[in-house]
Short mmCIF file of C-alpha atoms in Angstrom, two decimals:
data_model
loop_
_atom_site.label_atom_id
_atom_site.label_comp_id
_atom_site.label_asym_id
_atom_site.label_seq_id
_atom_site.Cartn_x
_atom_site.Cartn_y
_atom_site.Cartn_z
CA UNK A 1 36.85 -7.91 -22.74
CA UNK A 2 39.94 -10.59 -23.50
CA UNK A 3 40.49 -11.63 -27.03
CA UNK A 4 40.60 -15.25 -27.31
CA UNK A 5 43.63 -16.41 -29.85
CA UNK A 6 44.33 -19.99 -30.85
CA UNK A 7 47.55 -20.97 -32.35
CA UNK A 8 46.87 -24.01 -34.89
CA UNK A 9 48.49 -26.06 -37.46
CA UNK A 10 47.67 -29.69 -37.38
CA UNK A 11 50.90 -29.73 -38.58
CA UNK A 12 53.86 -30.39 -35.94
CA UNK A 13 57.20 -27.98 -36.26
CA UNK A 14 56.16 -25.31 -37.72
CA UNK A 15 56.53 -22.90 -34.97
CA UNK A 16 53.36 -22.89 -33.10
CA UNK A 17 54.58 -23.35 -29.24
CA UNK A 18 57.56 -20.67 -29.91
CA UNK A 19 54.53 -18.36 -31.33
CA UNK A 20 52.77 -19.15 -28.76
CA UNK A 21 55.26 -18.29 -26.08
CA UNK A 22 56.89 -15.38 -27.69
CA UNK A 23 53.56 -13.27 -28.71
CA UNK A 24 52.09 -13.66 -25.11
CA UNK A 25 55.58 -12.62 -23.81
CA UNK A 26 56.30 -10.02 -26.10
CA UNK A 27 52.25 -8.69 -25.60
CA UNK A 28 53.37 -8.85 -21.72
CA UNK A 29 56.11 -6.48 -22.02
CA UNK A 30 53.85 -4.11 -23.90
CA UNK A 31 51.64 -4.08 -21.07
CA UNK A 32 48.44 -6.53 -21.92
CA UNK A 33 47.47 -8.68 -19.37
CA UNK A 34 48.15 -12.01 -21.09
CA UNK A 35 46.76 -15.54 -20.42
CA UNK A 36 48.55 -18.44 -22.22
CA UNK A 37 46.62 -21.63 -22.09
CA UNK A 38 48.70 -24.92 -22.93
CA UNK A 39 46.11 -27.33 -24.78
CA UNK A 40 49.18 -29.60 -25.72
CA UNK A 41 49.82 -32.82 -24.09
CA UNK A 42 53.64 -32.44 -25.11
CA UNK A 43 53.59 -29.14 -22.58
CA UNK A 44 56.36 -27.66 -24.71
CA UNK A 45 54.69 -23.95 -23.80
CA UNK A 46 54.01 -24.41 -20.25
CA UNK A 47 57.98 -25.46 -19.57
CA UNK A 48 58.96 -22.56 -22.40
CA UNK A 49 57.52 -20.52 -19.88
CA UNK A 50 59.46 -22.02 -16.82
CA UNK A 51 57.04 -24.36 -15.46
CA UNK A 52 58.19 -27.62 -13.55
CA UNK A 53 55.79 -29.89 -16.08
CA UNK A 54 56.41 -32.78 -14.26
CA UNK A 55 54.82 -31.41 -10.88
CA UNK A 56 51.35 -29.99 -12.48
CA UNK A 57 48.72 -30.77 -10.65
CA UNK A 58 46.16 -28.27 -11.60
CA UNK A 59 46.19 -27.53 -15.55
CA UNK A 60 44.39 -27.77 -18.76
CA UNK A 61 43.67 -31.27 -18.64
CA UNK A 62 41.60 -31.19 -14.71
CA UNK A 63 39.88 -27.11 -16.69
CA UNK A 64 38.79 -29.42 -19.20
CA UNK A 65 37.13 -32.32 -17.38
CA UNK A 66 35.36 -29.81 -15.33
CA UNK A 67 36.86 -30.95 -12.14
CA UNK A 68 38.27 -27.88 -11.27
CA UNK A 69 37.43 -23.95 -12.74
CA UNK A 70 39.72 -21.98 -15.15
CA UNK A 71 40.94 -19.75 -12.26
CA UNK A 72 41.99 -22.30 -10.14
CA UNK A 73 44.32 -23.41 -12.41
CA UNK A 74 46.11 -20.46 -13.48
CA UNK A 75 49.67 -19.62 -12.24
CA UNK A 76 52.40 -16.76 -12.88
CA UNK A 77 54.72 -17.29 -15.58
CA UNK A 78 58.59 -15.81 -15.63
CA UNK A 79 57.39 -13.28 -17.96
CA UNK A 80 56.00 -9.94 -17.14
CA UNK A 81 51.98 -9.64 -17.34
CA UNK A 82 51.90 -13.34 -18.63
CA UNK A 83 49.67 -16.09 -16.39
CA UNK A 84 49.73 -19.56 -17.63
CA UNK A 85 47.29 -22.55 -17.32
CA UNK A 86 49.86 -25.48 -17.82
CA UNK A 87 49.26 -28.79 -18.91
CA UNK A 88 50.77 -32.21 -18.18
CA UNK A 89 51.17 -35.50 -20.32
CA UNK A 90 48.09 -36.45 -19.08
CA UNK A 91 46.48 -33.62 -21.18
CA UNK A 92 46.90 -37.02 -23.84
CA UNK A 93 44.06 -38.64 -22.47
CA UNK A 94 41.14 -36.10 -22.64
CA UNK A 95 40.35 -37.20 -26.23
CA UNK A 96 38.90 -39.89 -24.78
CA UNK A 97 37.81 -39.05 -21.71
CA UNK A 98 35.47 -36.38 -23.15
CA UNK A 99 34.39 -38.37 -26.05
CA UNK A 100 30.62 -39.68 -24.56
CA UNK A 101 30.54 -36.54 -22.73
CA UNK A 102 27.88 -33.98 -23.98
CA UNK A 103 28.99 -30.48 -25.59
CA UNK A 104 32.36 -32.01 -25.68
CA UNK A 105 33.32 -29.88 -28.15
CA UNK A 106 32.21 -26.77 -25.44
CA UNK A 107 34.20 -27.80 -22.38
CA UNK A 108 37.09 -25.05 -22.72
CA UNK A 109 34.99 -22.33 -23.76
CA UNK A 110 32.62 -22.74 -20.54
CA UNK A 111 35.50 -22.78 -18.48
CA UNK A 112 37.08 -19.76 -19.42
CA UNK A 113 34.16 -17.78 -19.69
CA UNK A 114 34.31 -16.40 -15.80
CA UNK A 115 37.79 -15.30 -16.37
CA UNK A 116 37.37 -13.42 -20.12
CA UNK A 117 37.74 -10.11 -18.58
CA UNK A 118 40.55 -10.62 -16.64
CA UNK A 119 42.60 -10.70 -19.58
CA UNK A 120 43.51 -8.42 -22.40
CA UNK A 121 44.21 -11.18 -24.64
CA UNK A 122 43.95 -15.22 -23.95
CA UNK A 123 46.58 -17.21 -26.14
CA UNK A 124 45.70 -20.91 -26.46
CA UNK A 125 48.41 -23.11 -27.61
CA UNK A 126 47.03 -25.92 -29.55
CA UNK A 127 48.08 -29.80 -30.00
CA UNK A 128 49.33 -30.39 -33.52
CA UNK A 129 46.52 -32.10 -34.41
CA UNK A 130 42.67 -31.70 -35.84
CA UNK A 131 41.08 -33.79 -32.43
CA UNK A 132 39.11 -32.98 -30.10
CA UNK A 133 41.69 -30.66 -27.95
CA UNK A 134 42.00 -28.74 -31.14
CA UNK A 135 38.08 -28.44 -31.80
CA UNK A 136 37.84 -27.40 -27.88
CA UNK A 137 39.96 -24.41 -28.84
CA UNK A 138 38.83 -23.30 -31.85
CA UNK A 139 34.83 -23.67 -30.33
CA UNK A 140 36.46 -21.55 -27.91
CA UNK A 141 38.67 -18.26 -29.89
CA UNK A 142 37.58 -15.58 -30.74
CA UNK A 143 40.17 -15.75 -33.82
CA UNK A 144 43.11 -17.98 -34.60
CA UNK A 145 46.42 -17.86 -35.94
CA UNK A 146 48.36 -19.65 -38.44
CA UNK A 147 51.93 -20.91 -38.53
CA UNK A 148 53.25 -21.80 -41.91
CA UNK A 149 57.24 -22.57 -42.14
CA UNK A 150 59.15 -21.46 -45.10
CA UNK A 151 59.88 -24.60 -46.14
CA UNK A 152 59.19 -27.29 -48.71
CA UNK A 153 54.84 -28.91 -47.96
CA UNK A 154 54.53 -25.57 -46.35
CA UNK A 155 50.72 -25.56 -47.44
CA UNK A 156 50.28 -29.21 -46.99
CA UNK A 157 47.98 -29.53 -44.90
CA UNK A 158 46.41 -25.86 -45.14
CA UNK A 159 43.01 -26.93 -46.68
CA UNK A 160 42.65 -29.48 -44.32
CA UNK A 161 42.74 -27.09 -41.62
CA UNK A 162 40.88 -24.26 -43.30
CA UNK A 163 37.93 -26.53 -43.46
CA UNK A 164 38.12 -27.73 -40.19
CA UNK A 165 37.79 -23.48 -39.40
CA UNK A 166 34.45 -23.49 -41.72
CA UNK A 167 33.14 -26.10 -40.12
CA UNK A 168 33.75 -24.93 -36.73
CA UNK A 169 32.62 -21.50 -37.73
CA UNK A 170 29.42 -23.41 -39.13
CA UNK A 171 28.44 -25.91 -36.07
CA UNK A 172 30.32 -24.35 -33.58
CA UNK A 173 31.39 -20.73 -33.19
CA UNK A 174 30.74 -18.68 -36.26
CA UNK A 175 32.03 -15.39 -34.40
CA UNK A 176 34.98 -17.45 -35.30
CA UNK A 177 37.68 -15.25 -36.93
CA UNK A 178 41.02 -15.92 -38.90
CA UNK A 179 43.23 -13.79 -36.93
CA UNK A 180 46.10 -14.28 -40.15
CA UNK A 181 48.80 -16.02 -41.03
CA UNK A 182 52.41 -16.39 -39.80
CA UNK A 183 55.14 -17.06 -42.11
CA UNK A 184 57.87 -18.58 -39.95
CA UNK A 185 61.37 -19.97 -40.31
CA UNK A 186 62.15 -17.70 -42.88
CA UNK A 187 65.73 -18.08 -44.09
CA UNK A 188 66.29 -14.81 -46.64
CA UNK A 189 68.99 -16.54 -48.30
CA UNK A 190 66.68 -19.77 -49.15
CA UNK A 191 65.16 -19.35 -52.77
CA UNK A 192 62.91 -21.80 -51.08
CA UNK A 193 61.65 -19.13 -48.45
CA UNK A 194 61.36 -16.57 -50.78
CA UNK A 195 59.41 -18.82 -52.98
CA UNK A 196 56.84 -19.96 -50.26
CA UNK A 197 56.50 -16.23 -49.02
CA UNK A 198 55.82 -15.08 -52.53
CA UNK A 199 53.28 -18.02 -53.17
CA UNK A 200 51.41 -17.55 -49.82
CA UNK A 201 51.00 -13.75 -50.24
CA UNK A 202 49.88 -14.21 -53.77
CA UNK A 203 47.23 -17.01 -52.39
CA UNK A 204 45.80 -15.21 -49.00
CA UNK A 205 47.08 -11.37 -49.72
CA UNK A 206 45.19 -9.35 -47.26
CA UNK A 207 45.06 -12.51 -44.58
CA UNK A 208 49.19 -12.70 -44.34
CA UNK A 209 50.93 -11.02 -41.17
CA UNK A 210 53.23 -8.88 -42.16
CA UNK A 211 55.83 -9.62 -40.00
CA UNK A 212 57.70 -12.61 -40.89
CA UNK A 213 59.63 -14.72 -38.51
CA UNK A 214 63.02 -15.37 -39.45
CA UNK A 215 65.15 -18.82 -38.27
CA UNK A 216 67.33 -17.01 -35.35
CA UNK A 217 69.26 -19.47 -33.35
CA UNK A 218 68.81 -17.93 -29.92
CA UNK A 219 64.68 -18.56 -30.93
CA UNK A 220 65.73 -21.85 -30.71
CA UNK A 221 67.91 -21.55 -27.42
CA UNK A 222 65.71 -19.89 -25.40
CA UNK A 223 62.96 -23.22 -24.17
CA UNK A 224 66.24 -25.05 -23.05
CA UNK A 225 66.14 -22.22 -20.45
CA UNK A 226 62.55 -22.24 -19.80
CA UNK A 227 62.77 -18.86 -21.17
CA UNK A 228 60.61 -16.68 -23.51
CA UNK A 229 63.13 -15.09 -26.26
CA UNK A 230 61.83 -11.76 -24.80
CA UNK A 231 63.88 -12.88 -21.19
CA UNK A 232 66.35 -14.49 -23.34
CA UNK A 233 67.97 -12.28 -25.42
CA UNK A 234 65.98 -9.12 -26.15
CA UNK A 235 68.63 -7.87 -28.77
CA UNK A 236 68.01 -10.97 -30.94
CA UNK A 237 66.05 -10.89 -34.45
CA UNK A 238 64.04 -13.00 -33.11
CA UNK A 239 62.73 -10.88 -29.88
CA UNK A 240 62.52 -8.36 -32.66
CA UNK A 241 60.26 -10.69 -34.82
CA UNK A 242 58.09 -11.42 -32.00
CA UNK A 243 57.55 -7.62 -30.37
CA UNK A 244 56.76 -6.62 -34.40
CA UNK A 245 54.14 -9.10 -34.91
CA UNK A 246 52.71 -8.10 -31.32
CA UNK A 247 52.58 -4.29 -32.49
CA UNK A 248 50.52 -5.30 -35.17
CA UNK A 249 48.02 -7.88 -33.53
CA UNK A 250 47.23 -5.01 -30.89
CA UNK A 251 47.05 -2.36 -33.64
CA UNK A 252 44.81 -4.64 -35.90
CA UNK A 253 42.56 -4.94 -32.64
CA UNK A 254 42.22 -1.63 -31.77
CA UNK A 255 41.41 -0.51 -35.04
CA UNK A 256 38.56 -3.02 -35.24
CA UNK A 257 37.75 -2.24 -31.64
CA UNK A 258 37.66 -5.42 -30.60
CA UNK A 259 40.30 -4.97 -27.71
CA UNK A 260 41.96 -2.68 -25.07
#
């Protein structure tokens, strides 16, 4: 059965699309049958993954209105083992399309349901926001990961979305499970990044990833070419960052047995 991951920081640049992209790409070349659902109206993962945004016609935003089913929707990424359910700036207006609707919060979950076991492990990209795209994916993981950047605010923002996890797991989803967190952007020669790294280990110890991803330039590169870093440069610290913190996601799960 397909572990369900959301990636989600209401926060914007703090590396959630590239995590998003590079885990399901570097989980692909380790042989997991990957499923990467874009829940962002900006469709930053869909054309990270070489998909003509502009040209989707069946995506996240027509899974989540029900109109058409999860599977119809899903297409082949350029990366090995990786399927993708794009979405399309229209993915913007779903807030308020689904707000009168009942089970709102539901809508993604029921849709991927049929297609669970098709997967190995379902990565949903998520909007940087708390709305109701966020909520959908949360009521919808089985866990979910968090980027934090190295940087100065780097927990700004982190209670805010913690709570939004209790409550979810409260009203919504208590299987819900806090996957951990990613320290990104790391620059070794910043006192800063050391300083955030220290303070976020000493505050969540045993809920910290242990990879860290470090600022690589070629991390950055890579969705210019509609190109995981994993297709992009292999060699690069960053492809290096990415294939670690997949090694440890799948050893995590098969030690809990959640997951193939």
């Amino acid at each position: 059965m397909g572990k369900i991951i959301a990636i989600a920081n209401q926060k914007g640049g703090v590396g959630k699309t590239t995590t998003s992209v590079n885990l399901a790409a570097s989980l692909g070349v380790l042989e997991k049958k990957i499923l990467l659902i874009d829940a962002d109206p900006q469709a930053n993962a869909s054309s990270g993954l070489g998909i003509d945004v502009d040209n989707v016609e069946k995506g996240s935003y027509q899974v989540l209105e029900h109109t058409i089913s999860a599977k119809e929707a899903v297409v082949p990424s350029n990366a090995p083992h990786v399927d993708i359910i794009p979405a399309h700036i229209d993915l913007v207006a779903i807030e308020i399309e689904l707000v009168d609707k009942e089970a709102r919060e539901y809508m993604l979950k029921k849709s991927i349901d049929d297609i669970k076991n098709d997967y190995d492990y379902i990565i949903i990209d998520c909007a940087p926001s708390l709305g109701l795209l966020t909520l959908n994916a949360l009521t919808a993981a089985d866990a979910v990961i968090i980027p934090i950047q190295c940087e100065y605010f780097a927990l700004e923002g982190l209670g805010k979305l913690l709570n939004t996890i209790k409550s979810v797991q409260k009203i919504h989803n208590e299987a819900l499970d806090i996957e951990g967190l990613l320290l990104t952007m790391f620059d070794s020669r910043l006192r800063l990044s050391n300083q955030v790294v220290e303070e976020v280990q000493k505050h969540f110890s045993d809920m910290v990833f242990e990879t860290i991803i470090q600022r690589n330039v070629r991390l950055g590169e890579a969705p210019s070419y509609g190109e995981s870093i994993i297709n992009y440069d292999v060699s690069s610290k960053g492809a290096a960052n990415y294939l670690s913190l997949a090694k440890e996601i799948i050893k995590k799960n098969n030690t809990n047995g959640k997951s193939n």
